[in-house]
PDB file of C-alpha atoms in Angstrom:
ATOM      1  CA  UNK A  79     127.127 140.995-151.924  1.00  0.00           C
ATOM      2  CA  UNK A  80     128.940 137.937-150.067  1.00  0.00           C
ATOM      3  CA  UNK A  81     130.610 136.078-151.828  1.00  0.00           C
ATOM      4  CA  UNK A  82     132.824 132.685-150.891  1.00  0.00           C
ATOM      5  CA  UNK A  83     134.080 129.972-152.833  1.00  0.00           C
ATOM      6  CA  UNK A  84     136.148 127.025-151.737  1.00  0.00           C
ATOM      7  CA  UNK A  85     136.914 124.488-154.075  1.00  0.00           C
ATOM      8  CA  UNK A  86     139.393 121.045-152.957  1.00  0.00           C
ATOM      9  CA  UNK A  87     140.853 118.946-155.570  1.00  0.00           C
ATOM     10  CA  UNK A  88     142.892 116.213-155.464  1.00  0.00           C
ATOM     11  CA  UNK A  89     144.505 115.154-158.414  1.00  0.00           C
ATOM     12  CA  UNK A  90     147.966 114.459-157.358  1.00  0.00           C
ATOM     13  CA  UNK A  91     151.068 115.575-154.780  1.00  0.00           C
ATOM     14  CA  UNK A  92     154.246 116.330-156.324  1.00  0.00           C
ATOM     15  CA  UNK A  93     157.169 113.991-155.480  1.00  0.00           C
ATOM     16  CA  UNK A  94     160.582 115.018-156.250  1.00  0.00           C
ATOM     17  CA  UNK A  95     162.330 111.837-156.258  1.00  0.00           C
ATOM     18  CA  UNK A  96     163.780 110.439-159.733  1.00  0.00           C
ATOM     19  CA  UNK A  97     163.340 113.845-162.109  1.00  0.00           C
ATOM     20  CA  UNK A  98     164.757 113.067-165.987  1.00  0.00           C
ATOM     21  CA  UNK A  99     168.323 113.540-165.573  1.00  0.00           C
ATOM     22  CA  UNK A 100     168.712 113.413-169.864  1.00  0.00           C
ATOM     23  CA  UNK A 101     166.630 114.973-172.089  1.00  0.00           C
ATOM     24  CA  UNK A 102     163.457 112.995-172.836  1.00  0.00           C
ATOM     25  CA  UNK A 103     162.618 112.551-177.024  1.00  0.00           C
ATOM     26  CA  UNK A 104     159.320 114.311-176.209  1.00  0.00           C
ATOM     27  CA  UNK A 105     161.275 117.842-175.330  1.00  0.00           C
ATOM     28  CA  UNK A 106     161.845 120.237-178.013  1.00  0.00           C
ATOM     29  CA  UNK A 107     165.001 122.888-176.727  1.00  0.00           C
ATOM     30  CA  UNK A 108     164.040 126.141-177.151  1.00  0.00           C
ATOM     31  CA  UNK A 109     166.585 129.176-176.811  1.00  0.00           C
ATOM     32  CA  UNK A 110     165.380 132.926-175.769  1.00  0.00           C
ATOM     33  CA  UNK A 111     168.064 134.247-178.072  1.00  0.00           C
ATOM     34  CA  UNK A 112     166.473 132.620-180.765  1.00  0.00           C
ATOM     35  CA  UNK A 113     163.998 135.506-182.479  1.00  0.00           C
ATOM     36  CA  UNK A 114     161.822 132.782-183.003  1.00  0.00           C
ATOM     37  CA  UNK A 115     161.383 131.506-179.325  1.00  0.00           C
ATOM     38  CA  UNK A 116     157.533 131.752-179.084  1.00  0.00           C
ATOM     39  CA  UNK A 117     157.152 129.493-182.008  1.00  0.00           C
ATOM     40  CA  UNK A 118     159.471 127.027-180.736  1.00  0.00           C
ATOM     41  CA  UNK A 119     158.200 127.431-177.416  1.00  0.00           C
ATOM     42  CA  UNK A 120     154.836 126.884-178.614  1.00  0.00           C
ATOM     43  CA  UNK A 121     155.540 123.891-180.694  1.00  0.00           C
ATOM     44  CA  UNK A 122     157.924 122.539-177.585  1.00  0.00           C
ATOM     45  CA  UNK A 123     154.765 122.688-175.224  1.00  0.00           C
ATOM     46  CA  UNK A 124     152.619 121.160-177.936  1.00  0.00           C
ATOM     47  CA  UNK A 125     154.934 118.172-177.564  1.00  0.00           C
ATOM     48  CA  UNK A 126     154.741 118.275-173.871  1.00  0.00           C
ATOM     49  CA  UNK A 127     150.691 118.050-173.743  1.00  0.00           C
ATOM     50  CA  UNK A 128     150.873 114.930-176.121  1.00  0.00           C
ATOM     51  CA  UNK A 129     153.142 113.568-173.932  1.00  0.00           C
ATOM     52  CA  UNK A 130     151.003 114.071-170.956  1.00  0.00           C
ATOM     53  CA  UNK A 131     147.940 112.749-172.624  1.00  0.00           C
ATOM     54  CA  UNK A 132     148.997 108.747-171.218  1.00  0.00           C
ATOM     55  CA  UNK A 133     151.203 110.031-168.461  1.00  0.00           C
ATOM     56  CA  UNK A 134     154.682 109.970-167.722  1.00  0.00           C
ATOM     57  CA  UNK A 135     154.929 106.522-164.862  1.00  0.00           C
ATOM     58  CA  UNK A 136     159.244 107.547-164.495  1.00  0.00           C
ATOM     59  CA  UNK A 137     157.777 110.504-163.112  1.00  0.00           C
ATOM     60  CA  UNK A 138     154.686 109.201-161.387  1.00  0.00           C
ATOM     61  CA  UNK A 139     152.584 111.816-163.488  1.00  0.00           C
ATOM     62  CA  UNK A 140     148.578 110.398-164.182  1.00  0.00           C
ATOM     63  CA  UNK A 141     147.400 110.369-167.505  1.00  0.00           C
ATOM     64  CA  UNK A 142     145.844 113.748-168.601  1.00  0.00           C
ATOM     65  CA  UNK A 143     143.468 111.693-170.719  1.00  0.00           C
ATOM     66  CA  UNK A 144     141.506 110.758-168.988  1.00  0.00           C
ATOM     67  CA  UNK A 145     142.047 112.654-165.921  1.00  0.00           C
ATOM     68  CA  UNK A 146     140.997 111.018-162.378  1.00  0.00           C
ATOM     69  CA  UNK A 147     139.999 113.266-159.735  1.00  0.00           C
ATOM     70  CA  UNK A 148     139.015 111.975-156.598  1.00  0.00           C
ATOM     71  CA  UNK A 149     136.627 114.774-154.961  1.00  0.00           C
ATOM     72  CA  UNK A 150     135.640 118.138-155.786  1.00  0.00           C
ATOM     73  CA  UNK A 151     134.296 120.380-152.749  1.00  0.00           C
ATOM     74  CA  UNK A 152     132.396 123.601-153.619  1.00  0.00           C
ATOM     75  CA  UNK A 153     131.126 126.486-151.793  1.00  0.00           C
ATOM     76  CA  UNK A 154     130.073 129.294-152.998  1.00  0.00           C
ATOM     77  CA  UNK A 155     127.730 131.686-151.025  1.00  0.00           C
ATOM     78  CA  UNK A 156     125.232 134.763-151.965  1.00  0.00           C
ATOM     79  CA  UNK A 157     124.428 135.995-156.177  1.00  0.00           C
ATOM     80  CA  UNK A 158     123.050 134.158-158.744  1.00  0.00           C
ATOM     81  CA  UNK A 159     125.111 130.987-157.782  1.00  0.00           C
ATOM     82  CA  UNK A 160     124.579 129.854-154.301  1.00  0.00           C
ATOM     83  CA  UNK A 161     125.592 126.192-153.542  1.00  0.00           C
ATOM     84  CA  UNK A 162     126.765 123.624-151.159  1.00  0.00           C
ATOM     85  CA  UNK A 163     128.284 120.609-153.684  1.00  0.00           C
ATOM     86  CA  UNK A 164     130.458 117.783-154.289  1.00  0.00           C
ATOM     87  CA  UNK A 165     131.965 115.812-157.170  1.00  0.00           C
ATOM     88  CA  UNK A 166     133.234 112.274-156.230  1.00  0.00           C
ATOM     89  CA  UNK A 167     134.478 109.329-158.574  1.00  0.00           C
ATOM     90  CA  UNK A 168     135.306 112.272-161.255  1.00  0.00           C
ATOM     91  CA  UNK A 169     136.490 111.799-164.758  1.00  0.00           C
ATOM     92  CA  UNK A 170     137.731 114.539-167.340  1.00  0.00           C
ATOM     93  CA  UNK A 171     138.079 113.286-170.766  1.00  0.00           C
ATOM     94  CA  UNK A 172     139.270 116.049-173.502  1.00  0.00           C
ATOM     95  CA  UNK A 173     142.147 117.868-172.596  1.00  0.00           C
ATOM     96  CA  UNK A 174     144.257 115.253-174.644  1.00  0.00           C
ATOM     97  CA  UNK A 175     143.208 116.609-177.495  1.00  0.00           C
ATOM     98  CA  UNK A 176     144.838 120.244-176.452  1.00  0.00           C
ATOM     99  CA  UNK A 177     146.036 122.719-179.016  1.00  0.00           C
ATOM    100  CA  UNK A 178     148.499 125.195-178.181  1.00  0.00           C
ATOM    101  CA  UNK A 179     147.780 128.387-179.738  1.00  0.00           C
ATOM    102  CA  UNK A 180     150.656 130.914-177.980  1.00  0.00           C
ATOM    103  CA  UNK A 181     153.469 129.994-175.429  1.00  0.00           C
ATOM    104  CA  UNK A 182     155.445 132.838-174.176  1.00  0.00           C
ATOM    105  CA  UNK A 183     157.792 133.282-171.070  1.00  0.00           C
ATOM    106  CA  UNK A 184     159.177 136.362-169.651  1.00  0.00           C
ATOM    107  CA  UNK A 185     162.748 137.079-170.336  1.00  0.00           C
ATOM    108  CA  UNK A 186     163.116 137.863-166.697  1.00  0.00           C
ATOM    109  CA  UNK A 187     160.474 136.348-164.362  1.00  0.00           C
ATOM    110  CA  UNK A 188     160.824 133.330-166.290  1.00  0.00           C
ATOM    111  CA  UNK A 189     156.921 133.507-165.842  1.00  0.00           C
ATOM    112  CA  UNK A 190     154.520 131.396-168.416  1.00  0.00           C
ATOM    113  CA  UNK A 191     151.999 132.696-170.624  1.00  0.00           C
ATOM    114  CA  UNK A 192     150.067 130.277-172.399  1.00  0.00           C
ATOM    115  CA  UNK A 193     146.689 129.950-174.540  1.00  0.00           C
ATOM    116  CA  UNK A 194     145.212 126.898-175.697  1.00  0.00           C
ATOM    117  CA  UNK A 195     142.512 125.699-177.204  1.00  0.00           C
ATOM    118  CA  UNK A 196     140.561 122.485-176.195  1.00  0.00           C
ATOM    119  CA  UNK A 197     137.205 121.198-178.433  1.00  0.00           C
ATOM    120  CA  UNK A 198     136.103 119.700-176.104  1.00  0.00           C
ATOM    121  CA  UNK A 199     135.565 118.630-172.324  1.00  0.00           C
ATOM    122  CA  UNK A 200     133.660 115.963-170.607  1.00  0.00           C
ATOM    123  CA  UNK A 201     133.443 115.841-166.599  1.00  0.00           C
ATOM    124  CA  UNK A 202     131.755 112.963-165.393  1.00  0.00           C
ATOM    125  CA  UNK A 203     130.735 112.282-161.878  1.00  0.00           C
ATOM    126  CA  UNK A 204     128.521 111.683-158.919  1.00  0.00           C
ATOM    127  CA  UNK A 205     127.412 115.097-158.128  1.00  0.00           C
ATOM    128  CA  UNK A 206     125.510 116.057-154.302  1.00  0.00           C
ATOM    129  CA  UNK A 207     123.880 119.231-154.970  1.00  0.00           C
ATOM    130  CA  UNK A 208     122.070 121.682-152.586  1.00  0.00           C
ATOM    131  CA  UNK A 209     121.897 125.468-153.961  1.00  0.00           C
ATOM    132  CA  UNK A 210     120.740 127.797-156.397  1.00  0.00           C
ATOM    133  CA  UNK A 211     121.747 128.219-159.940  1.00  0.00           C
ATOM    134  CA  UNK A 212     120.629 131.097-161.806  1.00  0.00           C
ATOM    135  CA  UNK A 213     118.377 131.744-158.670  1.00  0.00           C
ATOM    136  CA  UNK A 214     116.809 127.994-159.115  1.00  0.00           C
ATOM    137  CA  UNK A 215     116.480 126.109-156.430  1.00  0.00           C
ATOM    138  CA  UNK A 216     118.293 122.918-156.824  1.00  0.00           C
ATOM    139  CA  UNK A 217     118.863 119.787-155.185  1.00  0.00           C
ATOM    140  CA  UNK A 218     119.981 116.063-156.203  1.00  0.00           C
ATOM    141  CA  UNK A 219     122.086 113.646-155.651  1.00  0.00           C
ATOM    142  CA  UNK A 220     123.410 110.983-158.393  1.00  0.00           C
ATOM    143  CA  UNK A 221     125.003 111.090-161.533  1.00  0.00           C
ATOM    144  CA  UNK A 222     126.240 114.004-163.903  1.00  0.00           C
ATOM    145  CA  UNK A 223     128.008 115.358-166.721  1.00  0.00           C
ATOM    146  CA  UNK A 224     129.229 118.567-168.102  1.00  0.00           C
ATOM    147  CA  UNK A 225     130.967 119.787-171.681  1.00  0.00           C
ATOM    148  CA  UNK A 226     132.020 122.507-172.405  1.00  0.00           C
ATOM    149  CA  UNK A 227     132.977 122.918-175.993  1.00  0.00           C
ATOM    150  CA  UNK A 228     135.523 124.868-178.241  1.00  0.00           C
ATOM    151  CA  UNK A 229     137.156 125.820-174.824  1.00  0.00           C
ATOM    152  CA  UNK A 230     140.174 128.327-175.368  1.00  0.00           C
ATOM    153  CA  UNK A 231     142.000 128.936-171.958  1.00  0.00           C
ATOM    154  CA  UNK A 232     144.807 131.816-171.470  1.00  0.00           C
ATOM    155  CA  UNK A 233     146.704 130.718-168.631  1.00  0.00           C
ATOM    156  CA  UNK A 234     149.439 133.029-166.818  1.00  0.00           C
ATOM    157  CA  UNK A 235     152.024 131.040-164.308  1.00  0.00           C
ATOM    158  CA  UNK A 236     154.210 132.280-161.996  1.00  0.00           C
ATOM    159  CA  UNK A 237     157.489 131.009-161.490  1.00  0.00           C
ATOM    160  CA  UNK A 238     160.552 130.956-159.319  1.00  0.00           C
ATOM    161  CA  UNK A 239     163.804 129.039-160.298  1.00  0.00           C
ATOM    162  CA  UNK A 240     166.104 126.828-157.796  1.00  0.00           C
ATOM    163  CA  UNK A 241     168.529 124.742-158.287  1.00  0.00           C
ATOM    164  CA  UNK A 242     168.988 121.528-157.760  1.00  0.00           C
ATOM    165  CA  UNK A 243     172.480 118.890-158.596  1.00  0.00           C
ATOM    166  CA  UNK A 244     173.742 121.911-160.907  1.00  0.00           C
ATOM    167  CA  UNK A 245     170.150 122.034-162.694  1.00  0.00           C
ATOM    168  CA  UNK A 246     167.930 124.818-162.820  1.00  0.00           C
ATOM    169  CA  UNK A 247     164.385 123.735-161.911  1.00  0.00           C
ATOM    170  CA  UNK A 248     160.909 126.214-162.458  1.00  0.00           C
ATOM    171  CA  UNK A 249     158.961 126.161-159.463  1.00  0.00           C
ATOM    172  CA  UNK A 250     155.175 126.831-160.526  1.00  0.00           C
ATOM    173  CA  UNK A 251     153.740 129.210-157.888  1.00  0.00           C
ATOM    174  CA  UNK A 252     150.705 129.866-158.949  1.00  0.00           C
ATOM    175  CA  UNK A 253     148.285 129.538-162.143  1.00  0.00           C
ATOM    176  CA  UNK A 254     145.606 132.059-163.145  1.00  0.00           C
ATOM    177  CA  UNK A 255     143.415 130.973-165.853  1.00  0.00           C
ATOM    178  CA  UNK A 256     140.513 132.815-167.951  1.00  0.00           C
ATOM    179  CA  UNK A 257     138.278 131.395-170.357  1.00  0.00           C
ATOM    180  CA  UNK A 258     136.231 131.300-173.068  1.00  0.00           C
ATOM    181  CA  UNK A 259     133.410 128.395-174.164  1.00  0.00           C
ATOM    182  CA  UNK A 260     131.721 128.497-176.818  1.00  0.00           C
ATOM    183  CA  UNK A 261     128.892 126.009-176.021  1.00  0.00           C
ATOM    184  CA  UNK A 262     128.113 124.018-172.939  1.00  0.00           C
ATOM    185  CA  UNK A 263     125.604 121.196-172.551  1.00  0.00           C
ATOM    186  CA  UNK A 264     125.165 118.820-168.777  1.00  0.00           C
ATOM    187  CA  UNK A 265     122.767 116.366-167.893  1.00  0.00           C
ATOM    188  CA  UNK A 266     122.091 116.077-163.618  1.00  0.00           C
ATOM    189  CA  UNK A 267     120.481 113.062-163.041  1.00  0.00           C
ATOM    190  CA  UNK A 268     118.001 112.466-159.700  1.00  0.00           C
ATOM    191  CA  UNK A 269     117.432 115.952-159.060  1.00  0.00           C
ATOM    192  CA  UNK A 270     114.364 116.554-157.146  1.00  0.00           C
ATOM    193  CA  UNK A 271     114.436 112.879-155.789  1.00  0.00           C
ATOM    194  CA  UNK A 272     114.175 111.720-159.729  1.00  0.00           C
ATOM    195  CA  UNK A 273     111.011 113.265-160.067  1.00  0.00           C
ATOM    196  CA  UNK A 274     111.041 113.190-163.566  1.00  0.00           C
ATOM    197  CA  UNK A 275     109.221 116.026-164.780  1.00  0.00           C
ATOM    198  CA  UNK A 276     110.627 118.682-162.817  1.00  0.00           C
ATOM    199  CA  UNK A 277     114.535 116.928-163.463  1.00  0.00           C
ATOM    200  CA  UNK A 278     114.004 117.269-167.093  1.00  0.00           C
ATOM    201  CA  UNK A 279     112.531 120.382-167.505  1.00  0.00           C
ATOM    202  CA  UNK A 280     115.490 121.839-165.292  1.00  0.00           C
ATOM    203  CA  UNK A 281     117.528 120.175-167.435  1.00  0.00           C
ATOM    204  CA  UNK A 282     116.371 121.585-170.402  1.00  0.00           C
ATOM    205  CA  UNK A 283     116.159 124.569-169.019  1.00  0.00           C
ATOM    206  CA  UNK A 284     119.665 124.991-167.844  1.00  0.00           C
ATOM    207  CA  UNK A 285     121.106 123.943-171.219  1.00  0.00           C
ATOM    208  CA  UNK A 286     118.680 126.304-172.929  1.00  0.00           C
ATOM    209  CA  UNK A 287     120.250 129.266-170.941  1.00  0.00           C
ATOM    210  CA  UNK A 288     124.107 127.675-171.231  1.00  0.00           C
ATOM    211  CA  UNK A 289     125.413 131.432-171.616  1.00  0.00           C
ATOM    212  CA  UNK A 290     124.413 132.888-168.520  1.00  0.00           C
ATOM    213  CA  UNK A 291     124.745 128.736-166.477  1.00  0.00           C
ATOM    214  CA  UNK A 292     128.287 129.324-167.681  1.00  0.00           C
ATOM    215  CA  UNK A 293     128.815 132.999-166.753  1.00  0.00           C
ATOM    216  CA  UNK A 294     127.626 132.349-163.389  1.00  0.00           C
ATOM    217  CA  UNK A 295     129.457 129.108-162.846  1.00  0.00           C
ATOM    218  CA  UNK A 296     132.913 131.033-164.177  1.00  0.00           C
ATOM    219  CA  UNK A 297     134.572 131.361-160.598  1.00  0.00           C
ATOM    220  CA  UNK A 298     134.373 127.800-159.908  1.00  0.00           C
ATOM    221  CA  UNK A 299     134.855 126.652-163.228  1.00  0.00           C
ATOM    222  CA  UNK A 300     137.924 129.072-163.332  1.00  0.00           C
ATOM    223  CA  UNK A 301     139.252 127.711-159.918  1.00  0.00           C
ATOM    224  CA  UNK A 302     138.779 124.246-160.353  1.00  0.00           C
ATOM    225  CA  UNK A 303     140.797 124.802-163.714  1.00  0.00           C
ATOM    226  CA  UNK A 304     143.644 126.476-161.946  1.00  0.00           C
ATOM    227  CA  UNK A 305     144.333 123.841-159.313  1.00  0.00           C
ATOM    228  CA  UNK A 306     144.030 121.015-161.695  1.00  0.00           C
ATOM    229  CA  UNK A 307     146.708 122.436-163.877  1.00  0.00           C
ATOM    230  CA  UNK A 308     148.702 123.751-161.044  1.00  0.00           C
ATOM    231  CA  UNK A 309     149.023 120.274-159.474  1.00  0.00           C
ATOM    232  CA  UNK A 310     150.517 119.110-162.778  1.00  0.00           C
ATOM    233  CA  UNK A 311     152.692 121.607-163.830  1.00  0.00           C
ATOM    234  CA  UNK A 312     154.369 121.305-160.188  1.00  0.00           C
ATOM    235  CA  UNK A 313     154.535 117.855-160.741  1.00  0.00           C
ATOM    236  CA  UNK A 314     156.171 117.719-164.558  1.00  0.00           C
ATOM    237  CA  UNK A 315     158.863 120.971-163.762  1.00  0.00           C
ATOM    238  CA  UNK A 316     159.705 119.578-160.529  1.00  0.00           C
ATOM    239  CA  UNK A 317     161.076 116.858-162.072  1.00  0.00           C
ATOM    240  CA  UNK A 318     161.974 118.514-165.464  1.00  0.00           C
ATOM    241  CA  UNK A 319     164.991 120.561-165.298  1.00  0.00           C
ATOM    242  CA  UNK A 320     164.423 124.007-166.937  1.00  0.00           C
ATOM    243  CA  UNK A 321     167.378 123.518-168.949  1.00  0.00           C
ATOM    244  CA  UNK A 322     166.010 120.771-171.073  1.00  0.00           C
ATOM    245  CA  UNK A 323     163.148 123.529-171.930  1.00  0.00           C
ATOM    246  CA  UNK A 324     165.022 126.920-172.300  1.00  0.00           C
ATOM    247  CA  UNK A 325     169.282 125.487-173.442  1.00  0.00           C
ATOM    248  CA  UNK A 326     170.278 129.407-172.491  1.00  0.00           C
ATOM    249  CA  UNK A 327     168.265 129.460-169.446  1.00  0.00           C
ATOM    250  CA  UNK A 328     169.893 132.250-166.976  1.00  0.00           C
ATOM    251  CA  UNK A 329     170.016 131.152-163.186  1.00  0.00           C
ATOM    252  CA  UNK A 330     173.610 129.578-162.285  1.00  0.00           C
ATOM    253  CA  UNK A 331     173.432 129.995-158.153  1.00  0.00           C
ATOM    254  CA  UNK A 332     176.577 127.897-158.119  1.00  0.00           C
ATOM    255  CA  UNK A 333     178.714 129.855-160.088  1.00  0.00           C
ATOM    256  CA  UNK A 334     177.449 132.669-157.988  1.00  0.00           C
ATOM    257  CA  UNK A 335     178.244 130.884-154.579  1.00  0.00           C
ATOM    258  CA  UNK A 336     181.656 129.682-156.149  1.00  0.00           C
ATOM    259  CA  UNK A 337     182.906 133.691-156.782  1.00  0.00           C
ATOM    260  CA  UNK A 338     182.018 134.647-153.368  1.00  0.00           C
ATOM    261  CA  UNK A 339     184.197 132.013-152.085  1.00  0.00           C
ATOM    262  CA  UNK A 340     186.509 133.025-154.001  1.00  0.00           C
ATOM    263  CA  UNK A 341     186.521 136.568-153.413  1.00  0.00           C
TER     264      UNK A 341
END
């Protein structure tokens, strides 16, 4: 089976100009030789998403809630998903009501392993659809909505520390996310040229089947959900130091540069 997907979204570009130089009153220290890291990790990143719900402007960061994206692109070729799409003008509403449910980071990867739990998500947009969904044919072009409900969403990050004026920073490589809905309703209007009777009852259709809709939307849903949260987490923790996060963080390149010398 062929299989391709391509997904572009643009939600922001990291700038590295003015980071926090002092501690901002929305960061909770957390230490990893405290035995009770995860918890304060997890209540520390709890703070961090309510603080990203109406954006951070000293850092240039959007607002989370809602969430602008300018353009989705998808592609995704042969199986029971086979489409040529795009989202403009799109609008996620939801994900500032996120609950953190586990925060964990890897003694020595520094690595992030997080699960939360969103009720739920609204994407709004104006969809332009050509494809196959659970082998129906499909086309349309106007607007559309999708929400996905009691969302929980295990996300693994990977990280790399550098330094930067004697602070350590986490550079977020990468995100892989899985997930787990437990409803999902949408609403595409104008498909078939607005011919009514076939629009709704593909409509009611789709939402009828949501299980396997979802199951065979997962790789795109899963992708778009990875670059979305990748943009921001490059954006916060490039201008976060690492310190402010973890107060016994390990990575002092300095010091390390400083012995040489000396030696």
């Amino acid at each position: 089976m062929h299989f391709e997907l391509f997904i572009v979204t643009s939600v922001l570009h990291y700038t590295t100009g003015e980071y926090f130089k002092t501690k901002p009153n929305f960061i909770q220290t957390c230490l990893k030789s405290d035995p009770d890291f995860d918890d304060c990790s997890r209540q520390s990143v709890q703070k961090l998403f309510d603080a990203l719900g109406p954006g951070l402007p000293e850092i240039d960061m959007p607002p989370l809630d809602p969430m602008k994206i300018p353009k989705i692109r998808i592609l995704q070729g042969d199986g029971p998903v086979n489409v040529n799409a795009a989202l403009d003008d799109v609008t996620v509403t939801g994900f500032g009501q996120t609950e953190v449910l586990l925060s964990q980071v890897d003694s020595k990867t520094y690595d992030f392993y997080t699960r939360v739990r969103v009720p739920k998500i609204r994407i709004e947009g104006t969809y332009d659809l050509k494809g196959k969904i659970l082998l129906i044919p499909l086309v349309g072009r106007g607007l559309c909505w999708f929400e996905p409900s009691n969302m929980t969403i295990d996300i693994v990050s990977d990280v790399k520390l550098y330094e930067k004026d004697d602070f350590a920073f986490f550079n977020v490589t990468a995100a892989h996310v899985k997930y787990g809905i437990g409803g999902l309703t949408l609403r595409m209007n104008n498909l078939f040229d607005g011919i009514n009777s076939l629009e709704d009852s593909t409509n009611a259709y789709l939402n009828a089947n949501w299980r396997p809709v979802s199951e065979s939307l997962r790789p795109i849903l899963s992708k778009t959900i990875e670059d979305i949260l990748l943009g921001f987490m490059q954006q916060l923790f490039h201008n976060l130091p690492a310190n402010f996060m973890i107060g016994d963080i390990k990575y002092h390149p300095s010091k390390k540069s400083d012995d040489k010398k000396k030696v």
